[in-house]
XYZ file of C-alpha atoms in Angstrom:
64
model
C 24.298 6.588 -72.305
C 26.225 3.661 -73.843
C 27.680 0.426 -72.499
C 30.084 -1.845 -74.391
C 30.668 -5.243 -72.801
C 33.418 -7.663 -73.791
C 33.148 -11.256 -72.564
C 36.082 -13.682 -72.535
C 34.498 -16.510 -74.543
C 35.318 -19.992 -75.744
C 34.613 -20.851 -79.387
C 30.904 -21.497 -79.881
C 29.751 -19.539 -76.803
C 26.993 -17.148 -77.925
C 25.440 -15.931 -74.666
C 27.465 -12.711 -74.301
C 24.327 -10.516 -74.145
C 23.024 -12.571 -71.198
C 26.299 -11.945 -69.337
C 26.137 -8.179 -69.912
C 22.454 -8.129 -68.852
C 23.674 -8.328 -65.254
C 25.520 -5.029 -65.616
C 22.537 -3.389 -67.311
C 20.275 -4.600 -64.491
C 22.659 -3.137 -61.897
C 22.757 0.281 -63.608
C 18.960 0.393 -63.816
C 18.636 -0.635 -60.157
C 21.137 1.990 -58.986
C 19.906 4.949 -61.041
C 16.373 4.011 -62.052
C 14.863 3.637 -65.513
C 15.221 7.284 -66.540
C 18.773 8.096 -65.423
C 19.990 4.546 -65.996
C 18.645 4.120 -69.530
C 21.413 3.180 -71.962
C 22.259 1.595 -75.292
C 24.296 -1.583 -75.075
C 26.574 -3.844 -77.100
C 27.983 -7.210 -76.045
C 30.712 -9.090 -77.887
C 32.839 -12.177 -77.336
C 36.631 -11.968 -77.201
C 39.202 -14.749 -77.450
C 41.176 -13.167 -74.589
C 40.973 -10.152 -72.299
C 43.857 -8.487 -70.413
C 45.000 -10.145 -67.162
C 42.631 -13.081 -67.761
C 39.578 -10.980 -66.875
C 36.260 -12.698 -67.621
C 34.419 -9.459 -68.511
C 35.404 -5.924 -69.398
C 32.874 -3.074 -69.451
C 33.341 0.264 -71.174
C 30.785 3.000 -70.595
C 29.945 6.507 -71.688
C 27.961 8.547 -69.203
C 26.364 11.953 -69.339
C 26.516 14.083 -66.208
C 23.712 16.616 -65.991
C 23.869 19.875 -64.045
């Protein structure tokens, strides 16, 4: 239901939402527009653990 994407970014880089779009597109392709619908945030970070370029955090709802 919610995705939070963190992008390892250099100063002045402002395209974080475009980077996280790829993850949103994947979720929608895997689960379709109804089950895959989600809210999303994308932010830039000066550094991420282990030098990762992107970190994604998600909340999902599992229906019976």
